[in-house]
PDB file of C-alpha atoms and ligand atoms in Angstrom:
ATOM      1  CA  MET A 562    -133.587 -22.213-110.351  1.00  0.00           C
ATOM      2  CA  SER A 563    -135.607 -25.134-111.627  1.00  0.00           C
ATOM      3  CA  ALA A 564    -139.128 -26.125-110.608  1.00  0.00           C
ATOM      4  CA  PRO A 565    -139.593 -29.512-108.904  1.00  0.00           C
ATOM      5  CA  GLN A 566    -140.333 -32.570-111.058  1.00  0.00           C
ATOM      6  CA  LEU A 567    -141.704 -35.709-109.424  1.00  0.00           C
ATOM      7  CA  VAL A 568    -141.076 -39.389-110.068  1.00  0.00           C
ATOM      8  CA  VAL A 569    -143.037 -41.857-107.935  1.00  0.00           C
ATOM      9  CA  HIS A 570    -141.981 -45.487-107.657  1.00  0.00           C
ATOM     10  CA  ARG A 571    -143.964 -48.432-106.300  1.00  0.00           C
ATOM     11  CA  ASP A 572    -141.944 -48.923-103.115  1.00  0.00           C
ATOM     12  CA  LYS A 573    -138.709 -47.867-101.439  1.00  0.00           C
ATOM     13  CA  GLU A 574    -136.660 -50.788-102.790  1.00  0.00           C
ATOM     14  CA  LEU A 575    -137.600 -49.954-106.377  1.00  0.00           C
ATOM     15  CA  MET A 576    -137.016 -46.272-105.702  1.00  0.00           C
ATOM     16  CA  ALA A 577    -133.511 -46.982-104.416  1.00  0.00           C
ATOM     17  CA  GLN A 578    -132.682 -49.200-107.415  1.00  0.00           C
ATOM     18  CA  ALA A 579    -134.069 -46.715-109.957  1.00  0.00           C
ATOM     19  CA  ALA A 580    -132.276 -43.796-108.286  1.00  0.00           C
ATOM     20  CA  ALA A 581    -129.020 -45.784-108.235  1.00  0.00           C
ATOM     21  CA  ALA A 582    -129.392 -46.516-111.968  1.00  0.00           C
ATOM     22  CA  ARG A 583    -130.119 -42.834-112.612  1.00  0.00           C
ATOM     23  CA  LEU A 584    -127.036 -41.812-110.625  1.00  0.00           C
ATOM     24  CA  ILE A 585    -124.766 -44.233-112.498  1.00  0.00           C
ATOM     25  CA  THR A 586    -125.955 -42.747-115.808  1.00  0.00           C
ATOM     26  CA  LYS A 587    -125.393 -39.186-114.596  1.00  0.00           C
ATOM     27  CA  ILE A 588    -121.866 -39.940-113.399  1.00  0.00           C
ATOM     28  CA  VAL A 589    -120.923 -41.782-116.597  1.00  0.00           C
ATOM     29  CA  ASP A 590    -122.329 -38.936-118.745  1.00  0.00           C
ATOM     30  CA  ALA A 591    -120.452 -36.272-116.755  1.00  0.00           C
ATOM     31  CA  GLN A 592    -117.208 -38.259-116.926  1.00  0.00           C
ATOM     32  CA  SER A 593    -117.639 -38.680-120.688  1.00  0.00           C
ATOM     33  CA  SER A 594    -118.257 -35.004-121.328  1.00  0.00           C
ATOM     34  CA  ARG A 595    -115.992 -33.327-118.738  1.00  0.00           C
ATOM     35  CA  GLY A 596    -113.605 -36.080-117.687  1.00  0.00           C
ATOM     36  CA  HIS A 597    -114.790 -36.171-114.093  1.00  0.00           C
ATOM     37  CA  ALA A 598    -117.964 -35.994-112.013  1.00  0.00           C
ATOM     38  CA  SER A 599    -118.895 -34.581-108.629  1.00  0.00           C
ATOM     39  CA  VAL A 600    -121.677 -35.851-106.416  1.00  0.00           C
ATOM     40  CA  VAL A 601    -122.901 -34.695-103.023  1.00  0.00           C
ATOM     41  CA  LEU A 602    -124.083 -37.545-100.789  1.00  0.00           C
ATOM     42  CA  THR A 603    -126.791 -37.413 -98.174  1.00  0.00           C
ATOM     43  CA  GLY A 604    -127.099 -39.307 -94.939  1.00  0.00           C
ATOM     44  CA  GLY A 605    -130.291 -40.934 -93.695  1.00  0.00           C
ATOM     45  CA  ARG A 606    -132.194 -44.082 -94.587  1.00  0.00           C
ATOM     46  CA  ASN A 607    -133.074 -43.194 -98.167  1.00  0.00           C
ATOM     47  CA  GLY A 608    -129.579 -41.992 -99.062  1.00  0.00           C
ATOM     48  CA  ASN A 609    -127.988 -45.110 -97.614  1.00  0.00           C
ATOM     49  CA  GLY A 610    -130.595 -47.283 -99.354  1.00  0.00           C
ATOM     50  CA  LEU A 611    -129.582 -45.742-102.674  1.00  0.00           C
ATOM     51  CA  LEU A 612    -125.885 -46.393-101.996  1.00  0.00           C
ATOM     52  CA  ALA A 613    -126.596 -49.999-101.016  1.00  0.00           C
ATOM     53  CA  ALA A 614    -128.608 -50.461-104.235  1.00  0.00           C
ATOM     54  CA  LEU A 615    -125.738 -48.960-106.213  1.00  0.00           C
ATOM     55  CA  ALA A 616    -123.335 -51.429-104.605  1.00  0.00           C
ATOM     56  CA  GLN A 617    -125.520 -54.278-105.890  1.00  0.00           C
ATOM     57  CA  ALA A 618    -125.959 -52.869-109.416  1.00  0.00           C
ATOM     58  CA  PRO A 619    -123.844 -54.642-112.072  1.00  0.00           C
ATOM     59  CA  ALA A 620    -123.674 -51.311-113.970  1.00  0.00           C
ATOM     60  CA  ARG A 621    -121.629 -49.818-111.116  1.00  0.00           C
ATOM     61  CA  ASP A 622    -118.562 -50.999-113.059  1.00  0.00           C
ATOM     62  CA  ALA A 623    -119.435 -48.461-115.779  1.00  0.00           C
ATOM     63  CA  VAL A 624    -118.345 -45.695-113.368  1.00  0.00           C
ATOM     64  CA  ASP A 625    -114.707 -44.611-113.310  1.00  0.00           C
ATOM     65  CA  TRP A 626    -114.534 -44.391-109.517  1.00  0.00           C
ATOM     66  CA  GLY A 627    -111.113 -42.758-109.582  1.00  0.00           C
ATOM     67  CA  ARG A 628    -112.518 -39.721-111.410  1.00  0.00           C
ATOM     68  CA  LEU A 629    -115.390 -39.062-109.043  1.00  0.00           C
ATOM     69  CA  ASP A 630    -115.388 -36.377-106.341  1.00  0.00           C
ATOM     70  CA  LEU A 631    -117.643 -37.099-103.391  1.00  0.00           C
ATOM     71  CA  TRP A 632    -118.837 -34.394-101.024  1.00  0.00           C
ATOM     72  CA  TRP A 633    -121.405 -34.442 -98.232  1.00  0.00           C
ATOM     73  CA  GLY A 634    -124.485 -32.289 -97.717  1.00  0.00           C
ATOM     74  CA  ASP A 635    -124.210 -32.572 -93.966  1.00  0.00           C
ATOM     75  CA  GLU A 636    -122.546 -34.465 -91.181  1.00  0.00           C
ATOM     76  CA  ARG A 637    -123.302 -35.372 -87.611  1.00  0.00           C
ATOM     77  CA  PHE A 638    -120.430 -33.783 -85.651  1.00  0.00           C
ATOM     78  CA  LEU A 639    -119.137 -36.912 -83.914  1.00  0.00           C
ATOM     79  CA  PRO A 640    -115.752 -38.642 -83.595  1.00  0.00           C
ATOM     80  CA  GLU A 641    -114.147 -40.268 -86.638  1.00  0.00           C
ATOM     81  CA  GLY A 642    -115.572 -43.733 -87.251  1.00  0.00           C
ATOM     82  CA  ASP A 643    -118.677 -43.167 -85.110  1.00  0.00           C
ATOM     83  CA  PRO A 644    -121.423 -45.433 -86.519  1.00  0.00           C
ATOM     84  CA  GLU A 645    -123.832 -42.480 -86.589  1.00  0.00           C
ATOM     85  CA  ARG A 646    -121.617 -40.385 -88.863  1.00  0.00           C
ATOM     86  CA  ASN A 647    -122.994 -40.125 -92.395  1.00  0.00           C
ATOM     87  CA  VAL A 648    -119.579 -40.918 -93.893  1.00  0.00           C
ATOM     88  CA  THR A 649    -119.255 -44.090 -91.791  1.00  0.00           C
ATOM     89  CA  GLN A 650    -122.635 -45.295 -93.033  1.00  0.00           C
ATOM     90  CA  ALA A 651    -121.789 -44.400 -96.649  1.00  0.00           C
ATOM     91  CA  ARG A 652    -118.528 -46.333 -96.407  1.00  0.00           C
ATOM     92  CA  GLU A 653    -120.401 -49.399 -95.177  1.00  0.00           C
ATOM     93  CA  ALA A 654    -123.121 -49.118 -97.814  1.00  0.00           C
ATOM     94  CA  LEU A 655    -120.849 -48.542-100.821  1.00  0.00           C
ATOM     95  CA  LEU A 656    -117.631 -46.587-100.575  1.00  0.00           C
ATOM     96  CA  ASP A 657    -115.458 -49.345 -99.105  1.00  0.00           C
ATOM     97  CA  ALA A 658    -116.420 -51.593-102.032  1.00  0.00           C
ATOM     98  CA  VAL A 659    -115.356 -49.334-104.928  1.00  0.00           C
ATOM     99  CA  PRO A 660    -111.915 -48.039-106.019  1.00  0.00           C
ATOM    100  CA  LEU A 661    -112.310 -44.352-105.142  1.00  0.00           C
ATOM    101  CA  ASP A 662    -109.366 -41.955-105.089  1.00  0.00           C
ATOM    102  CA  PRO A 663    -109.079 -41.090-101.349  1.00  0.00           C
ATOM    103  CA  LYS A 664    -108.054 -37.515-102.280  1.00  0.00           C
ATOM    104  CA  ARG A 665    -111.440 -37.097-103.963  1.00  0.00           C
ATOM    105  CA  VAL A 666    -113.463 -38.283-100.959  1.00  0.00           C
ATOM    106  CA  HIS A 667    -114.249 -35.030 -99.149  1.00  0.00           C
ATOM    107  CA  ALA A 668    -115.705 -36.139 -95.824  1.00  0.00           C
ATOM    108  CA  MET A 669    -116.810 -33.382 -93.475  1.00  0.00           C
ATOM    109  CA  PRO A 670    -114.604 -32.982 -90.368  1.00  0.00           C
ATOM    110  CA  ALA A 671    -115.099 -35.121 -87.282  1.00  0.00           C
ATOM    111  CA  SER A 672    -115.335 -33.771 -83.737  1.00  0.00           C
ATOM    112  CA  ASP A 673    -111.939 -35.311 -82.890  1.00  0.00           C
ATOM    113  CA  GLY A 674    -110.263 -34.167 -86.086  1.00  0.00           C
ATOM    114  CA  VAL A 675    -108.005 -31.208 -86.910  1.00  0.00           C
ATOM    115  CA  TYR A 676    -110.573 -28.664 -85.664  1.00  0.00           C
ATOM    116  CA  GLY A 677    -111.263 -30.543 -82.443  1.00  0.00           C
ATOM    117  CA  ALA A 678    -114.729 -29.904 -81.011  1.00  0.00           C
ATOM    118  CA  ASP A 679    -114.980 -26.449 -82.641  1.00  0.00           C
ATOM    119  CA  VAL A 680    -117.861 -26.966 -85.069  1.00  0.00           C
ATOM    120  CA  GLU A 681    -117.632 -23.412 -86.465  1.00  0.00           C
ATOM    121  CA  ALA A 682    -113.981 -23.955 -87.362  1.00  0.00           C
ATOM    122  CA  ALA A 683    -114.899 -27.310 -88.905  1.00  0.00           C
ATOM    123  CA  ALA A 684    -117.602 -25.671 -91.038  1.00  0.00           C
ATOM    124  CA  TYR A 685    -115.192 -22.936 -92.121  1.00  0.00           C
ATOM    125  CA  GLY A 686    -112.569 -25.546 -92.988  1.00  0.00           C
ATOM    126  CA  TYR A 687    -115.022 -27.436 -95.203  1.00  0.00           C
ATOM    127  CA  ALA A 688    -116.094 -24.187 -96.879  1.00  0.00           C
ATOM    128  CA  GLN A 689    -112.434 -23.521 -97.690  1.00  0.00           C
ATOM    129  CA  GLU A 690    -112.042 -27.007 -99.155  1.00  0.00           C
ATOM    130  CA  LEU A 691    -115.086 -26.419-101.362  1.00  0.00           C
ATOM    131  CA  ALA A 692    -113.813 -22.997-102.435  1.00  0.00           C
ATOM    132  CA  ARG A 693    -110.451 -24.480-103.447  1.00  0.00           C
ATOM    133  CA  ALA A 694    -112.248 -27.044-105.605  1.00  0.00           C
ATOM    134  CA  ALA A 695    -114.476 -24.429-107.273  1.00  0.00           C
ATOM    135  CA  GLY A 696    -113.140 -23.440-110.660  1.00  0.00           C
ATOM    136  CA  PRO A 697    -113.499 -19.942-112.137  1.00  0.00           C
ATOM    137  CA  GLU A 698    -116.503 -21.157-114.169  1.00  0.00           C
ATOM    138  CA  ASN A 699    -118.442 -21.919-110.999  1.00  0.00           C
ATOM    139  CA  HIS A 700    -121.417 -19.942-109.850  1.00  0.00           C
ATOM    140  CA  ALA A 701    -120.531 -19.854-106.182  1.00  0.00           C
ATOM    141  CA  ALA A 702    -117.627 -20.660-103.882  1.00  0.00           C
ATOM    142  CA  VAL A 703    -118.420 -24.332-104.407  1.00  0.00           C
ATOM    143  CA  PRO A 704    -117.915 -26.666-107.365  1.00  0.00           C
ATOM    144  CA  SER A 705    -120.738 -27.109-109.889  1.00  0.00           C
ATOM    145  CA  PHE A 706    -121.873 -30.410-108.427  1.00  0.00           C
ATOM    146  CA  ASP A 707    -123.353 -32.706-111.056  1.00  0.00           C
ATOM    147  CA  VAL A 708    -125.834 -34.188-108.603  1.00  0.00           C
ATOM    148  CA  LEU A 709    -126.561 -33.175-105.029  1.00  0.00           C
ATOM    149  CA  MET A 710    -128.768 -35.617-103.131  1.00  0.00           C
ATOM    150  CA  LEU A 711    -130.826 -34.809-100.065  1.00  0.00           C
ATOM    151  CA  GLY A 712    -132.875 -37.102 -97.865  1.00  0.00           C
ATOM    152  CA  VAL A 713    -136.053 -35.377 -96.711  1.00  0.00           C
ATOM    153  CA  GLY A 714    -136.726 -35.652 -92.982  1.00  0.00           C
ATOM    154  CA  PRO A 715    -140.256 -36.101 -91.597  1.00  0.00           C
ATOM    155  CA  ASP A 716    -140.097 -32.458 -90.431  1.00  0.00           C
ATOM    156  CA  THR A 717    -139.073 -31.303 -93.971  1.00  0.00           C
ATOM    157  CA  HIS A 718    -135.408 -30.875 -93.021  1.00  0.00           C
ATOM    158  CA  VAL A 719    -132.774 -31.487 -95.669  1.00  0.00           C
ATOM    159  CA  ALA A 720    -129.042 -31.869 -94.976  1.00  0.00           C
ATOM    160  CA  SER A 721    -128.930 -30.381 -91.430  1.00  0.00           C
ATOM    161  CA  LEU A 722    -131.173 -27.446 -92.320  1.00  0.00           C
ATOM    162  CA  PHE A 723    -134.012 -27.733 -89.832  1.00  0.00           C
ATOM    163  CA  PRO A 724    -137.158 -25.596 -89.893  1.00  0.00           C
ATOM    164  CA  GLU A 725    -136.689 -22.159 -88.305  1.00  0.00           C
ATOM    165  CA  LEU A 726    -133.085 -22.754 -87.102  1.00  0.00           C
ATOM    166  CA  PRO A 727    -130.439 -20.148 -88.067  1.00  0.00           C
ATOM    167  CA  ALA A 728    -128.705 -22.399 -90.636  1.00  0.00           C
ATOM    168  CA  VAL A 729    -131.656 -22.324 -93.005  1.00  0.00           C
ATOM    169  CA  ARG A 730    -131.628 -18.503 -92.966  1.00  0.00           C
ATOM    170  CA  GLU A 731    -127.969 -18.297 -94.047  1.00  0.00           C
ATOM    171  CA  THR A 732    -127.544 -16.361 -97.289  1.00  0.00           C
ATOM    172  CA  GLU A 733    -123.760 -15.808 -97.507  1.00  0.00           C
ATOM    173  CA  ARG A 734    -121.731 -18.722 -96.150  1.00  0.00           C
ATOM    174  CA  THR A 735    -121.686 -22.078 -97.959  1.00  0.00           C
ATOM    175  CA  VAL A 736    -121.181 -24.235 -94.843  1.00  0.00           C
ATOM    176  CA  VAL A 737    -122.239 -23.584 -91.263  1.00  0.00           C
ATOM    177  CA  GLY A 738    -122.211 -25.284 -87.877  1.00  0.00           C
ATOM    178  CA  VAL A 739    -125.573 -26.292 -86.427  1.00  0.00           C
ATOM    179  CA  HIS A 740    -126.369 -26.242 -82.717  1.00  0.00           C
ATOM    180  CA  GLY A 741    -129.491 -27.645 -81.085  1.00  0.00           C
ATOM    181  CA  ALA A 742    -130.723 -29.781 -83.987  1.00  0.00           C
ATOM    182  CA  PRO A 743    -134.027 -31.419 -82.987  1.00  0.00           C
ATOM    183  CA  LYS A 744    -132.784 -34.761 -84.353  1.00  0.00           C
ATOM    184  CA  PRO A 745    -129.732 -36.239 -82.574  1.00  0.00           C
ATOM    185  CA  PRO A 746    -126.948 -35.441 -82.489  1.00  0.00           C
ATOM    186  CA  PRO A 747    -127.612 -31.758 -81.790  1.00  0.00           C
ATOM    187  CA  THR A 748    -124.308 -30.540 -83.244  1.00  0.00           C
ATOM    188  CA  ARG A 749    -123.841 -30.849 -86.978  1.00  0.00           C
ATOM    189  CA  VAL A 750    -122.151 -29.339 -90.035  1.00  0.00           C
ATOM    190  CA  THR A 751    -124.251 -28.519 -93.083  1.00  0.00           C
ATOM    191  CA  LEU A 752    -124.192 -27.003 -96.538  1.00  0.00           C
ATOM    192  CA  THR A 753    -126.466 -23.977 -96.736  1.00  0.00           C
ATOM    193  CA  LEU A 754    -129.186 -23.275 -99.284  1.00  0.00           C
ATOM    194  CA  PRO A 755    -126.876 -21.052-101.427  1.00  0.00           C
ATOM    195  CA  ALA A 756    -124.380 -23.937-101.697  1.00  0.00           C
ATOM    196  CA  ILE A 757    -127.133 -26.445-102.470  1.00  0.00           C
ATOM    197  CA  ARG A 758    -128.547 -24.200-105.195  1.00  0.00           C
ATOM    198  CA  ALA A 759    -125.180 -24.108-106.977  1.00  0.00           C
ATOM    199  CA  ALA A 760    -125.653 -27.766-107.980  1.00  0.00           C
ATOM    200  CA  ARG A 761    -126.670 -28.589-111.524  1.00  0.00           C
ATOM    201  CA  GLU A 762    -129.171 -31.145-110.278  1.00  0.00           C
ATOM    202  CA  VAL A 763    -130.726 -31.507-106.833  1.00  0.00           C
ATOM    203  CA  TRP A 764    -132.449 -34.816-106.068  1.00  0.00           C
ATOM    204  CA  LEU A 765    -134.696 -35.078-103.019  1.00  0.00           C
ATOM    205  CA  LEU A 766    -135.273 -38.607-101.763  1.00  0.00           C
ATOM    206  CA  ALA A 767    -138.417 -39.433 -99.826  1.00  0.00           C
ATOM    207  CA  ALA A 768    -139.618 -42.973 -99.206  1.00  0.00           C
ATOM    208  CA  GLY A 769    -141.926 -44.295 -96.515  1.00  0.00           C
ATOM    209  CA  GLU A 770    -145.158 -43.212 -94.867  1.00  0.00           C
ATOM    210  CA  ASP A 771    -143.321 -41.001 -92.379  1.00  0.00           C
ATOM    211  CA  LYS A 772    -142.244 -38.758 -95.293  1.00  0.00           C
ATOM    212  CA  ALA A 773    -145.743 -38.262 -96.746  1.00  0.00           C
ATOM    213  CA  ARG A 774    -146.639 -35.173 -94.724  1.00  0.00           C
ATOM    214  CA  ALA A 775    -143.218 -33.603 -95.326  1.00  0.00           C
ATOM    215  CA  ALA A 776    -143.448 -34.109 -99.095  1.00  0.00           C
ATOM    216  CA  ALA A 777    -146.956 -32.672 -99.239  1.00  0.00           C
ATOM    217  CA  ILE A 778    -145.934 -29.601 -97.243  1.00  0.00           C
ATOM    218  CA  ALA A 779    -142.639 -28.958 -99.043  1.00  0.00           C
ATOM    219  CA  LEU A 780    -144.265 -29.221-102.477  1.00  0.00           C
ATOM    220  CA  SER A 781    -147.048 -26.783-101.612  1.00  0.00           C
ATOM    221  CA  ASP A 782    -144.937 -23.611-101.583  1.00  0.00           C
ATOM    222  CA  PRO A 783    -144.718 -23.124 -97.825  1.00  0.00           C
ATOM    223  CA  GLY A 784    -141.492 -21.071 -97.680  1.00  0.00           C
ATOM    224  CA  GLU A 785    -138.039 -22.471 -97.030  1.00  0.00           C
ATOM    225  CA  ILE A 786    -137.667 -21.231 -93.451  1.00  0.00           C
ATOM    226  CA  GLN A 787    -140.668 -23.292 -92.341  1.00  0.00           C
ATOM    227  CA  ALA A 788    -139.948 -26.160 -94.764  1.00  0.00           C
ATOM    228  CA  PRO A 789    -136.269 -26.280 -95.803  1.00  0.00           C
ATOM    229  CA  ALA A 790    -136.922 -28.962 -98.452  1.00  0.00           C
ATOM    230  CA  ALA A 791    -138.930 -26.363-100.367  1.00  0.00           C
ATOM    231  CA  GLY A 792    -135.820 -24.231-100.810  1.00  0.00           C
ATOM    232  CA  ALA A 793    -133.608 -26.999-102.224  1.00  0.00           C
ATOM    233  CA  ARG A 794    -133.501 -26.403-105.975  1.00  0.00           C
ATOM    234  CA  GLY A 795    -130.969 -27.234-108.657  1.00  0.00           C
ATOM    235  CA  ARG A 796    -129.847 -24.858-111.407  1.00  0.00           C
ATOM    236  CA  SER A 797    -130.936 -27.224-114.205  1.00  0.00           C
ATOM    237  CA  ARG A 798    -133.125 -29.721-112.443  1.00  0.00           C
ATOM    238  CA  THR A 799    -134.907 -30.370-109.165  1.00  0.00           C
ATOM    239  CA  LEU A 800    -136.080 -33.944-108.937  1.00  0.00           C
ATOM    240  CA  TRP A 801    -138.204 -35.423-106.187  1.00  0.00           C
ATOM    241  CA  LEU A 802    -137.796 -39.212-106.096  1.00  0.00           C
ATOM    242  CA  LEU A 803    -140.578 -40.722-104.019  1.00  0.00           C
ATOM    243  CA  ASP A 804    -142.209 -44.025-103.315  1.00  0.00           C
ATOM    244  CA  ALA A 805    -145.976 -44.417-103.322  1.00  0.00           C
ATOM    245  CA  ALA A 806    -146.171 -44.181 -99.515  1.00  0.00           C
ATOM    246  CA  ALA A 807    -144.312 -40.861 -99.417  1.00  0.00           C
ATOM    247  CA  ALA A 808    -146.457 -39.552-102.289  1.00  0.00           C
ATOM    248  CA  SER A 809    -149.732 -40.579-100.636  1.00  0.00           C
ATOM    249  CA  GLU A 810    -150.588 -37.139 -99.233  1.00  0.00           C
ATOM    250  CA  LEU A 811    -149.592 -35.056-102.244  1.00  0.00           C
ATOM    251  CA  PRO A 812    -152.303 -32.840-103.672  1.00  0.00           C
ATOM    252  CA  ARG A 813    -153.725 -34.592-106.767  1.00  0.00           C
ATOM    253  CA  GLU A 814    -152.580 -31.802-109.083  1.00  0.00           C
ATOM    254  CA  LEU A 815    -148.946 -32.558-108.140  1.00  0.00           C
ATOM    255  CA  TYR A 816    -149.140 -36.319-108.465  1.00  0.00           C
ATOM    256  CA  PRO A 817    -147.596 -37.360-111.793  1.00  0.00           C
ATOM    257  CA  PRO A 818    -150.168 -38.985-114.055  1.00  0.00           C
ATOM    258  CA  ALA A 819    -148.349 -42.176-115.081  1.00  0.00           C
ATOM    259  CA  SER A 820    -145.777 -43.182-112.495  1.00  0.00           C
ATOM    260  CA  PRO A 821    -145.043 -46.905-112.219  1.00  0.00           C
TER     261      PRO A 821
HETATM  262  O1  LIG B 967    -129.980 -36.754 -89.854  1.00  0.00           O
HETATM  263  C1  LIG B 967    -130.165 -36.765 -91.048  1.00  0.00           C
HETATM  264  O2  LIG B 967    -131.422 -36.972 -91.528  1.00  0.00           O
HETATM  265  C2  LIG B 967    -131.800 -36.695 -92.872  1.00  0.00           C
HETATM  266  C3  LIG B 967    -133.019 -37.550 -93.227  1.00  0.00           C
HETATM  267  O3  LIG B 967    -132.806 -38.872 -92.787  1.00  0.00           O
HETATM  268  P1  LIG B 967    -133.904 -39.996 -92.868  1.00  0.00           P
HETATM  269  O4  LIG B 967    -133.325 -41.200 -92.176  1.00  0.00           O
HETATM  270  O5  LIG B 967    -135.158 -39.488 -92.216  1.00  0.00           O
HETATM  271  O6  LIG B 967    -134.151 -40.275 -94.348  1.00  0.00           O
HETATM  272  C4  LIG B 967    -130.639 -36.862 -93.791  1.00  0.00           C
HETATM  273  O7  LIG B 967    -130.974 -36.392 -95.047  1.00  0.00           O
HETATM  274  C5  LIG B 967    -129.409 -36.128 -93.259  1.00  0.00           C
HETATM  275  O8  LIG B 967    -128.327 -36.243 -94.160  1.00  0.00           O
HETATM  276  C6  LIG B 967    -129.014 -36.723 -91.963  1.00  0.00           C
HETATM  277  O9  LIG B 967    -127.885 -36.115 -91.378  1.00  0.00           O
END
């Protein structure tokens, strides 16, 4: 697993634009070398900000949208089309505006979908979908995601892995149901840390003053049960993309010397 690297941008708008440009380059590179790319999306303000910036970027046309697999790191277990679902928000921010192949858009199940309100069955179903997509060269029962993005919550949660809840302790399953999440809605579906760590690159997004404490804690080796963001690492790269406000409480030795 890779050690965290930090990039700090002036403000959240610039962070979203720079991260969108970085993502376009990653996707284009992966499509050039392997013919396709796979990206795991995050919900939350920073993830949606990145998607909205990508929608505005002229270079978005460099991506072959039909050869891109999209997965989700977590989902709020709500009915299809609910405005609070991460997939609904991603569609509004970007996905409805680009020519994706619907078979490659792997939304997590909704609470009124094929599994009904059974969140454990929904999690198992998504794990099966990931396992089917994982080739023999993969390191886990999930594909080798090119980039897996995670918004960092003010309590250091990533995906729907909240401090001290059972999901963050999971070591075997790749997807689990979450009950009693402290942030609404309480019932969610999430990738686990073993699934996250199968990604080539993990990008953690943190912008805004309310993320400053979380970034400082997660980057100070606290242990992943207390601070799930600390356990999110990529095989080749772990990149923290911050704005100056979110970086404001970092210990000086962690702050990169020459960030714009
Ligand atoms: O509920 C969620 O929150 C986190 C962080 O969201 P933010 O708005 O504080 O940036 C997000 O990463 C996760 O996907 C989402 O379900």
